[in-house]
XYZ file of C-alpha atoms in Angstrom:
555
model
C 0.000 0.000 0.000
C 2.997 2.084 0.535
C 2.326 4.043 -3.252
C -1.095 4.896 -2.913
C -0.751 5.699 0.576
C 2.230 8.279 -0.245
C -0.374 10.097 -2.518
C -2.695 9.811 0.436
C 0.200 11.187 2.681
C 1.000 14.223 0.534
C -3.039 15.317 0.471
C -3.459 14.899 4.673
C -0.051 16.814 5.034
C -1.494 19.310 2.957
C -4.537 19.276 4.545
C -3.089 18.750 7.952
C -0.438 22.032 7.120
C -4.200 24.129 6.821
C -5.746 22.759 9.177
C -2.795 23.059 11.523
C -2.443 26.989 10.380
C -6.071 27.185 10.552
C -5.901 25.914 14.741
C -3.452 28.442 15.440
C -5.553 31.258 13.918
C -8.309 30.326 15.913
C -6.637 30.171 19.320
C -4.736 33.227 18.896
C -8.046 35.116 18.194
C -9.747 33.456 20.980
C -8.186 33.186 24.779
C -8.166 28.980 25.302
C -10.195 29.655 28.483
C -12.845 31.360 27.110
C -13.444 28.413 24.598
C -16.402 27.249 26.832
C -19.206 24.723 26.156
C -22.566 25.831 24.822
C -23.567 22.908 26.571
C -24.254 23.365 30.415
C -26.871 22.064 31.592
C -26.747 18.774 32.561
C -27.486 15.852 29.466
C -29.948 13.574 28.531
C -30.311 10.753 26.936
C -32.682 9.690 24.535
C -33.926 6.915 26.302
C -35.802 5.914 23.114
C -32.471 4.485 21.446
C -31.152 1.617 21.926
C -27.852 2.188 23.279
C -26.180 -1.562 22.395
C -23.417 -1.655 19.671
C -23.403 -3.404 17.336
C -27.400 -3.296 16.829
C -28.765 -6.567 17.739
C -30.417 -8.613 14.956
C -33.656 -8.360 16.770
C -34.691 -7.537 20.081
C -37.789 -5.860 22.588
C -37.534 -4.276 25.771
C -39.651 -3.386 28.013
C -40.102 -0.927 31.138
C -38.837 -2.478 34.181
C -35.327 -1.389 35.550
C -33.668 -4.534 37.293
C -30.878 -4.332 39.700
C -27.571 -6.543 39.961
C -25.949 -8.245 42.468
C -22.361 -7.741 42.642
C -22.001 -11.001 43.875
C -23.434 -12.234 40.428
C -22.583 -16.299 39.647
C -22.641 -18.081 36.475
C -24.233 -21.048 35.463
C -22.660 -22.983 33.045
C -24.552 -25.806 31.307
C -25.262 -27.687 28.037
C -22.702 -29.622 25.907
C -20.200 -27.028 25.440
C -18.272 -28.108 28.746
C -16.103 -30.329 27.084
C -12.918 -29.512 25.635
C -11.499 -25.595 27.040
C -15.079 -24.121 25.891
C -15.917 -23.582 29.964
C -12.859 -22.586 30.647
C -13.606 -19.717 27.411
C -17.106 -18.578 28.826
C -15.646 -18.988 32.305
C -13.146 -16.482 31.848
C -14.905 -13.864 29.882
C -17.460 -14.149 32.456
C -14.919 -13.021 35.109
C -13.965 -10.546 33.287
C -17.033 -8.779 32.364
C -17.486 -8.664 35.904
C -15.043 -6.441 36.399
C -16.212 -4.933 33.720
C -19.623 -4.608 35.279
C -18.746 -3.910 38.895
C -16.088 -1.190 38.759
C -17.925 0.819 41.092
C -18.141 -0.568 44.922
C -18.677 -4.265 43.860
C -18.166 -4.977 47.473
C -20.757 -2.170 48.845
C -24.121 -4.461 48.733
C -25.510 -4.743 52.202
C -25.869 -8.575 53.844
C -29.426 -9.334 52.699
C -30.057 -6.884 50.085
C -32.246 -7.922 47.466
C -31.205 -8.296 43.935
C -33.344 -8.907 40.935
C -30.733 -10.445 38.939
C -28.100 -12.567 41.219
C -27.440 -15.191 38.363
C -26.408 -15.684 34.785
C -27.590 -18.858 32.940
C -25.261 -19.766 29.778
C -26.117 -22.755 27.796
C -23.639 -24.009 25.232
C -24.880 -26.833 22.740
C -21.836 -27.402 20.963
C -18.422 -28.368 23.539
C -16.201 -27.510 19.933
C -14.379 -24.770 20.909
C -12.195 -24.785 17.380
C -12.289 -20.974 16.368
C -12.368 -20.818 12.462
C -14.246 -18.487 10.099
C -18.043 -18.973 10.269
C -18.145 -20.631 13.544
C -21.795 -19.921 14.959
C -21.635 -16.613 16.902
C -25.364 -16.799 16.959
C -27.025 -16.651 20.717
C -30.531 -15.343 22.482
C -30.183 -13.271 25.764
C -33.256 -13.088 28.205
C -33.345 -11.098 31.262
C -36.326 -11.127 33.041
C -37.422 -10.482 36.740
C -38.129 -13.367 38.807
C -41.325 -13.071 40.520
C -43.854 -16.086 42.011
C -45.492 -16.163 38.513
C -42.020 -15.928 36.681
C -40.341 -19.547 36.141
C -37.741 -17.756 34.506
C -35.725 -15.157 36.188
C -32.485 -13.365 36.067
C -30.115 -13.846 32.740
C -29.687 -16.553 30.822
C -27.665 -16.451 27.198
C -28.475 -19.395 24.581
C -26.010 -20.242 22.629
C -24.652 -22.839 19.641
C -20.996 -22.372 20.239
C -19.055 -20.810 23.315
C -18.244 -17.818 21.096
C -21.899 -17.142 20.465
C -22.165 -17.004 24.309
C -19.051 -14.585 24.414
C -21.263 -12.475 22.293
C -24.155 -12.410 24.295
C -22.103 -11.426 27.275
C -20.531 -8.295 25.635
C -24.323 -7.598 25.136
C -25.178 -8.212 28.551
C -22.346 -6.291 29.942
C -23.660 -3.468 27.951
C -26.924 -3.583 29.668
C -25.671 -3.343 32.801
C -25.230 0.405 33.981
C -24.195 1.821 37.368
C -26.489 4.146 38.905
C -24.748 6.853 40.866
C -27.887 7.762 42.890
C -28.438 4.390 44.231
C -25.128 2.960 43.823
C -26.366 0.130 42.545
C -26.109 -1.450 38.773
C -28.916 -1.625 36.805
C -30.967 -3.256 33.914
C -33.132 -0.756 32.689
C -35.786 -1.348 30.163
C -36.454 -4.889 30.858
C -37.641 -7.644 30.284
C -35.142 -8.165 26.946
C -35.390 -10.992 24.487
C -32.498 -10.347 21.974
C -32.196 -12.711 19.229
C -28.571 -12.081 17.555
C -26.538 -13.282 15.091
C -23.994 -11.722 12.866
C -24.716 -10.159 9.023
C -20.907 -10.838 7.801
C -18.883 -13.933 9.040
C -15.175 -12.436 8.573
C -15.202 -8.590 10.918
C -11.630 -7.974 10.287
C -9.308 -5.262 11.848
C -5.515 -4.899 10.016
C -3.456 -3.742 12.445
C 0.574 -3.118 10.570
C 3.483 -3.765 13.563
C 6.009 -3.247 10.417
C 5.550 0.689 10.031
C 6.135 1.562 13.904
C 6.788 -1.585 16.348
C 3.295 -2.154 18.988
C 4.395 -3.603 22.139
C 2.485 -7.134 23.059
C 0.647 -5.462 25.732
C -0.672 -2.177 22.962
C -1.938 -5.477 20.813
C -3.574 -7.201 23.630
C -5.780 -4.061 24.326
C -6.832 -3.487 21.007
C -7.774 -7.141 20.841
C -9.681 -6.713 23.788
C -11.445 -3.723 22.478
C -12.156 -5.367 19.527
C -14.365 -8.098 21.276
C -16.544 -4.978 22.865
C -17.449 -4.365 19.211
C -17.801 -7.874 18.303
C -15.234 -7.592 15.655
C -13.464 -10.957 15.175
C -10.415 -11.349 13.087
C -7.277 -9.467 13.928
C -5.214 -9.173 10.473
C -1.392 -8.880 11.607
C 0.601 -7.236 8.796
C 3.706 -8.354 11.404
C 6.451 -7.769 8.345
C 6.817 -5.656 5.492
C 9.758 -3.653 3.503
C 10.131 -1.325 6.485
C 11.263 -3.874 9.500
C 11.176 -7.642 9.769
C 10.372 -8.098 13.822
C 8.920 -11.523 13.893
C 11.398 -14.671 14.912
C 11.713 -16.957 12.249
C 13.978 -19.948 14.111
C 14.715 -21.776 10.768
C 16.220 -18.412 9.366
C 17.280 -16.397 12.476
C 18.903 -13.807 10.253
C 15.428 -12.321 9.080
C 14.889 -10.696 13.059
C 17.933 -8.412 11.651
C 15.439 -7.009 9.724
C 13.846 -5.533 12.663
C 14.351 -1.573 13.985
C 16.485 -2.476 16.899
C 17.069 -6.294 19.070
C 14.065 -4.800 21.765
C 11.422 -4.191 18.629
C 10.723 -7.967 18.312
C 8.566 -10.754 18.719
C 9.076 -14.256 19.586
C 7.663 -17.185 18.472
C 6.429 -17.284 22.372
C 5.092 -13.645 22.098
C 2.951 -14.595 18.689
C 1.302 -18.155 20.528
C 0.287 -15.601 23.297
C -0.969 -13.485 20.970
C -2.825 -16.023 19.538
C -4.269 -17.595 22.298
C -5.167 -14.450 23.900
C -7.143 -13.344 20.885
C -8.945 -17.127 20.850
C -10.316 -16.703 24.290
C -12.296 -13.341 23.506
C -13.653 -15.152 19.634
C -11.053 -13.386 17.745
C -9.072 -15.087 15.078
C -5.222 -14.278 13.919
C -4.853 -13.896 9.977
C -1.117 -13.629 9.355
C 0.579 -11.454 6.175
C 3.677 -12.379 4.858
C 3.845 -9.941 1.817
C 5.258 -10.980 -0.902
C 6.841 -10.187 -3.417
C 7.129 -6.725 -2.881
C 7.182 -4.869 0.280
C 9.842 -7.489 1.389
C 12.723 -5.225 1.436
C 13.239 -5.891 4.945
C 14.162 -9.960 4.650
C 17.680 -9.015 3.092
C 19.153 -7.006 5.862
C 19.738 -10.910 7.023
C 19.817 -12.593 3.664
C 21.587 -10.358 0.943
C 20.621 -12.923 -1.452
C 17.104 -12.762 -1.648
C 17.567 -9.292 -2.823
C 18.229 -8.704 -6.629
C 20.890 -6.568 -6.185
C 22.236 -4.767 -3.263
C 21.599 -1.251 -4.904
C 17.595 -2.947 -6.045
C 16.495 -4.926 -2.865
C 12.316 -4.959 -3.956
C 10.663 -6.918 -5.086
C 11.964 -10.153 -4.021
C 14.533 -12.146 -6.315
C 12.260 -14.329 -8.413
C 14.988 -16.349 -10.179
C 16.364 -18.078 -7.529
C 14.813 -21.089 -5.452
C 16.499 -19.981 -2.596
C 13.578 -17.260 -2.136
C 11.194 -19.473 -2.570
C 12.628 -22.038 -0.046
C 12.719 -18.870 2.788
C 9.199 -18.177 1.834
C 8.602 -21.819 2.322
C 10.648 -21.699 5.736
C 8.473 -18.913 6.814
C 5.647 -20.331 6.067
C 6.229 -23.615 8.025
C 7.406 -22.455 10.863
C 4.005 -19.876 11.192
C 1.924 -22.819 10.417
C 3.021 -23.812 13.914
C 1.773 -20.418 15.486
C -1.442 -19.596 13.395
C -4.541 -21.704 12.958
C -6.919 -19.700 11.064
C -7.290 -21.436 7.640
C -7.085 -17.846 6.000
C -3.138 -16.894 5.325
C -2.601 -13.454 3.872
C 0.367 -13.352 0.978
C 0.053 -9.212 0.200
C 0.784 -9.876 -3.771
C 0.016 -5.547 -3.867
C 2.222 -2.660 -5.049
C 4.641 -5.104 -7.001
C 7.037 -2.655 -8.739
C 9.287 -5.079 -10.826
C 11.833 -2.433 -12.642
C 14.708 -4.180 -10.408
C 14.127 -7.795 -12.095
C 14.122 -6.105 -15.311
C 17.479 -4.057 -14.948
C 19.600 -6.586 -12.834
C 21.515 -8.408 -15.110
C 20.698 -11.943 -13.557
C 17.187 -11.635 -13.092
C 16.898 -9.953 -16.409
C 18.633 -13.270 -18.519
C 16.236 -15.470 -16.090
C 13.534 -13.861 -17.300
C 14.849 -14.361 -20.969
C 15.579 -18.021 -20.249
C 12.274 -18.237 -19.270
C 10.499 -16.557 -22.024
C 9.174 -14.354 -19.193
C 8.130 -10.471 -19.139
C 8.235 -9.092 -16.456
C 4.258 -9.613 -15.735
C 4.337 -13.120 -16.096
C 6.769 -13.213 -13.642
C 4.879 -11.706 -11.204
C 2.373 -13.819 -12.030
C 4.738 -16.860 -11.117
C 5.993 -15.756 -8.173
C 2.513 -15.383 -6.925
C 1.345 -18.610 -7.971
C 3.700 -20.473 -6.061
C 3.435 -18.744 -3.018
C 0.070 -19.829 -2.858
C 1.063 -23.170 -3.973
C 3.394 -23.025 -0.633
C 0.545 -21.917 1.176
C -1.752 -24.404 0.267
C 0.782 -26.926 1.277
C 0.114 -26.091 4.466
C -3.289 -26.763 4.472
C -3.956 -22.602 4.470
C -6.476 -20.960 1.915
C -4.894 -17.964 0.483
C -5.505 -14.134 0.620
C -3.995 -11.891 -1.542
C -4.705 -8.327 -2.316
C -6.708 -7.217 -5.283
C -3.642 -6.471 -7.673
C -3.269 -9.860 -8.168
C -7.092 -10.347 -9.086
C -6.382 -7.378 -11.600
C -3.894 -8.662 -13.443
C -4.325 -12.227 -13.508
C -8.041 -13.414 -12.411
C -7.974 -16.699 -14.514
C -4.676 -18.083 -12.695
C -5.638 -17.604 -9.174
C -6.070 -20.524 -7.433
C -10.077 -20.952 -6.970
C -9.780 -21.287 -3.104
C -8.284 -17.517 -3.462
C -9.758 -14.994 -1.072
C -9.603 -11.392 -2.893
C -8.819 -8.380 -0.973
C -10.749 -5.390 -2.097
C -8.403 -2.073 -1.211
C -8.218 0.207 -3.610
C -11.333 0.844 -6.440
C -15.300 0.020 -5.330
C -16.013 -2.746 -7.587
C -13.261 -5.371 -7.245
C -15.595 -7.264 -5.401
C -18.234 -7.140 -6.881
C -16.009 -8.781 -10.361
C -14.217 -11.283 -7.961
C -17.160 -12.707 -6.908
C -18.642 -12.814 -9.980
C -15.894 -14.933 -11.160
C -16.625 -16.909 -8.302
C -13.868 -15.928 -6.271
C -14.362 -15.435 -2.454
C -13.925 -11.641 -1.430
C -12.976 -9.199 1.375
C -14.150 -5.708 1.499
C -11.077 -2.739 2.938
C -12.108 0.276 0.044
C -9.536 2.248 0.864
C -11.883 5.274 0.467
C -13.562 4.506 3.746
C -12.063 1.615 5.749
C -8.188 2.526 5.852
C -8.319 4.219 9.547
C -5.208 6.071 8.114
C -7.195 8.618 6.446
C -7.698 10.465 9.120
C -9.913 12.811 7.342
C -12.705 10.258 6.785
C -15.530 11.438 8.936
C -17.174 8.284 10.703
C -20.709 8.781 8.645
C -18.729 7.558 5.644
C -17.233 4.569 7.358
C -20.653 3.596 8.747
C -22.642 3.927 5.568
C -19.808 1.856 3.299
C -21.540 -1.328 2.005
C -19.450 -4.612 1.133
C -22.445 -5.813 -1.285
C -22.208 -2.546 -2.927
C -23.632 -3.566 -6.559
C -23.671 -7.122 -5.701
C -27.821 -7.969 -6.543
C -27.336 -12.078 -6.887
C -27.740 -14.146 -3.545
C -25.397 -16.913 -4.484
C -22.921 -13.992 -5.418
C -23.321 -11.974 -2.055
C -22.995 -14.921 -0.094
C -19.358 -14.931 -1.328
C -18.426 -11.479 0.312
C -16.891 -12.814 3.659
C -17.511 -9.305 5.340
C -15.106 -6.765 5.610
C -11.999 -5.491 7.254
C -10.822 -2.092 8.763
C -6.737 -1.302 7.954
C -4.781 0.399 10.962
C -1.444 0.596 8.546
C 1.029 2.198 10.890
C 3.186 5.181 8.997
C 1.904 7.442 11.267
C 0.382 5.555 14.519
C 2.448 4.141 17.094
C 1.978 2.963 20.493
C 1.096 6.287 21.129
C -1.888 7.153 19.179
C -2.977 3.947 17.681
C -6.137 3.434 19.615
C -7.234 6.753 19.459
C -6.763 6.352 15.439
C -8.631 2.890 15.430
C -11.836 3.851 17.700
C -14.346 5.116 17.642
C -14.538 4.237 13.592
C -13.740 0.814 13.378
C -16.852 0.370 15.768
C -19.013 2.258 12.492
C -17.783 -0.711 10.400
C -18.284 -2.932 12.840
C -22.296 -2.865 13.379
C -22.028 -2.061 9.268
C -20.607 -5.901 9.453
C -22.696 -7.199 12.173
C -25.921 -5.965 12.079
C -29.219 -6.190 9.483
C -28.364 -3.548 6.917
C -32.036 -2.922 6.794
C -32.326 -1.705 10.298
C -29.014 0.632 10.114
C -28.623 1.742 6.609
C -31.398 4.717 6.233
C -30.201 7.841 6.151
C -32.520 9.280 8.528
C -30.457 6.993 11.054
C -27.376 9.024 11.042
C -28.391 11.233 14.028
C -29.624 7.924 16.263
C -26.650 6.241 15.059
C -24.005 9.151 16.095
C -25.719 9.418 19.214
C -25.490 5.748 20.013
C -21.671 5.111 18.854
C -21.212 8.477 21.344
C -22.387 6.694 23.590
C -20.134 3.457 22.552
C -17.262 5.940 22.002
C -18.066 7.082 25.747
C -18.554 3.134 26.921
C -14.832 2.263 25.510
C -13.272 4.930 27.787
C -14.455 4.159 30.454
C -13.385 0.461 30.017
C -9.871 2.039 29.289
C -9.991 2.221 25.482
C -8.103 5.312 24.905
C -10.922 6.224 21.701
C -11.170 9.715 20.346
C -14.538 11.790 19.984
C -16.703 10.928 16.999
C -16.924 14.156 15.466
C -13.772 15.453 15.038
C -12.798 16.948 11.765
C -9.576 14.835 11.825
C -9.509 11.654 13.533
C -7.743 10.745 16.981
C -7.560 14.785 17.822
C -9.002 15.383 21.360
C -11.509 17.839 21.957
C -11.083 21.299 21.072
C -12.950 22.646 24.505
C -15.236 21.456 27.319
C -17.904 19.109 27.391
C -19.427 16.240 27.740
C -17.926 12.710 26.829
C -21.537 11.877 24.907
C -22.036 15.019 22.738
C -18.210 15.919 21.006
């Protein structure tokens, strides 16, 4: 992405340089304390939205307000003991209790009443095996138990242990504290919420190449990506910029990395992995190939071209191939998903055509240079596929050579509206990133466009939409760091998210962009106070904090 994205660079610096010129204008005309809020009094909120994101497939409420005993148990039942997928529901459960609770949990009174003192999960399934399309379906009740109730409390329904995960992000985001009566509450109940997701593949890129992100930076924004019910995490872990993942069959390629502390270990991936598993959230890996590689040579010299042409990768020797291979193997090991990413984009090949070499390989060959990118990306699927991995490769490759894919290819839409549309009319599975809305890297995309994007844009057949996997939000890292990342990541990615996860029908009219800003301010306002560092909605440039006083739900 690095071309397009250094056009995109040059228009926000511009636009950045004005805007920047334009701040300072401002505050020297006005004193920064007298910037005050129009908004005094004290806030309301509608209380005829439904304030749960993503939007539930379907749901009613009704007018009771429960209350919630800090002591709350689970009850775990159904076939889905078996296996870890207790241990998965357990877990979560604990820790949406401290989710829940994070005021006084320990202040209820001995023999208080509470109308809600248990939650009932039943799991049909006890598979816990986390692969794309595993059922994230599940019902939540919540209901007051009275003598003519048989039913009381919370329970969550559910076909697979990551449906119930689901239903208790849901839950949690019933549950509010009341600062009057101290207590947390259930308000508008009963609930029946019937839920499932629209899109099977809710994908969020997040690029460690650009700027290194510590393990503990990746295992928040995993967590916060469960509170949105997003559920793939796309590691671009290498590109031409630094190489920081440990490859122990060619231990050289971590020289590729900024410095010896930007790295990760084998170790440091599995946790990464396993972390992301217990919270329903698949690892797609991206090895990138063959340009934006650069990085692989500061340990192996030979897999560049030349050393004054080091992109894309050398394509006449097996030697590549046999790294790529090596690679490939060894992340097998670490990564279970059955969807491996191999880039295929941006593939500038003016070095294989002026090194000397390459140039008489490609003549050997009866090669131009084309065909041989065509090659090389043929048989790094082939390598791929040896692995038992389906691959994913960005939409260049679909471009330029849509008959030689293999069939099991998954086409990533990036950079023009209707690649998807054509790849899946060729039968090809696709992913939707249009780079117009869904690269968080454009920070001047207000979050109205990212909500209202549409993966079956001009897709009418059934068969045909049923091959759009869902779509994927791209954090590429030029300009985000440890520092700024979440801020640049939410509150947008949670637009696309309830774009991928809920009924279009229910969240796609127009005259639903006030409810829905006022309900992701309200999610915006839910992820800080769970510690999600996300930036206000409104802002004319993403990630910038507010430009005076006022409150978290109307910025």
């Amino acid at each position: 992405m690095s071309l397009i994205s250094t056009l995109n660079s040059s228009q926000f610096l511009l636009k950045t340089f004005f805007f920047f010129f334009f701040s300072i204008s401002i505050f020297s005309l006005v004193n920064a304390r007298s910037i005050k809020s129009t908004h005094h009094h004290s806030i309301e909120l509608d209380e005829s939205l439904t304030y749960l994101w993503p939007l539930p497939a379907q749901f009613t409420s009704g007018n009771d307000t429960l209350t919630v005993d800090p002591n709350l148990t689970l009850d775990f039942t159904g076939n889905g003991g078996g296996s870890g997928g207790s241990v998965v529901v357990e877990e979560a459960f604990e820790r949406y209790k401290k989710i829940i609770f994070k005021h006084g949990a320990k202040l209820a009174k001995s023999g208080e009443y509470f109308d809600v003192n248990r939650v009932t999960v039943i799991v049909h399934s006890d598979n816990d095996e986390l692969q794309l399309g595993v059922d994230e379906s599940y019902s939540l009740l919540v209901t007051k138990s009275n003598e003519r109730s048989i039913i009381g409390g919370v329970s969550i329904e559910a076909n697979s242990v990551y449906g119930a995960l689901r239903g208790l992000e849901t839950l949690s985001q019933l549950c509010k504290f009341d600062y009057g009566v101290k207590t947390v509450q259930i308000r508008k109940a009963p609930w029946f919420i019937q839920d499932k997701p629209r899109f099977a593949y809710r994908g969020l890129l997040l690029d460690t190449s650009r700027h290194y992100l510590p393990i503990e930076i990746i295992k928040q924004i995993i967590e916060s990506m469960s509170y949105a019910k997003l559920n793939v995490l796309h590691w671009h872990i290498i590109d031409e910029e630094s190489f920081p993942l440990e490859v122990p069959s060619y231990p050289n390629l971590w020289k590729g990395a900024y410095t010896k502390w930007e790295r990760y270990t084998l170790e440091d991936a599995i946790e990464i992995v396993a972390f992301a598993k217990m919270r329903g959230i698949n690892v797609m890996a991206e090895v990138d190939v063959p340009g934006h590689a650069e990085s692989w040579g500061a340990g192996y010299p030979d897999l560049w071209p030349s050393p004054s042409c080091k992109e894309p990768l050398d394509v006449s020797k097996n030697y590549t191939f046999d790294v790529i291979s090596g690679i490939l193997a060894e992340m097998r090991k670490i990564f279970p998903f059955e969807l491996f990413h191999l880039g295929g984009d941006e593939v500038n090949t003016t070095c294989w055509t002026t090194t000397p070499h390459v140039k008489q390989w490609l003549q050997d060959h009866k090669m131009t240079a084309k065909d041989a990118y065509q090659y090389f990306v043929l048989k790094a699927q082939e390598i791929a596929i040896s692995h038992n991995w389906t691959p994913v490769n960005w939409e260049e490759t679909f471009n330029n050579f849509p008959s030689k894919l293999n069939p099991r290819t998954v086409v990533h839409n990036w950079l023009v509206g209707d690649v998807c549309a054509k790849a899946v009319a060729s039968g090809f599975r696709c992913i939707y990133s249009n780079q117009g809305y869904w690269y968080l890297d454009h920070l001047d995309v207000p979050w109205e466009e990212v909500y209202f994007a549409e993966p079956l844009e001009g897709i009418k057949s059934i068969s045909e939409q049923k091959l759009i996997l869902g779509g994927e939000v791209c954090m590429w890292g030029e300009t985000a760091d440890a520092s700024d990342v979440q801020q640049t990541i939410w509150p947008r990615a949670a637009a696309a998210a309830e774009r991928l996860w809920s009924d279009k029908e229910t969240t796609s009219s127009k005259n639903t962009t006030s409810t829905a800003l006022q309900r992701l301010e309200y999610f915006r306002c839910l992820l800080t106070r769970r510690g999600v560092p996300a930036a206000p909605v409104t802002n004319f440039y993403a990630r910038r904090p507010p430009l005076g006083p006022g409150s978290c739900y109307e910025q």
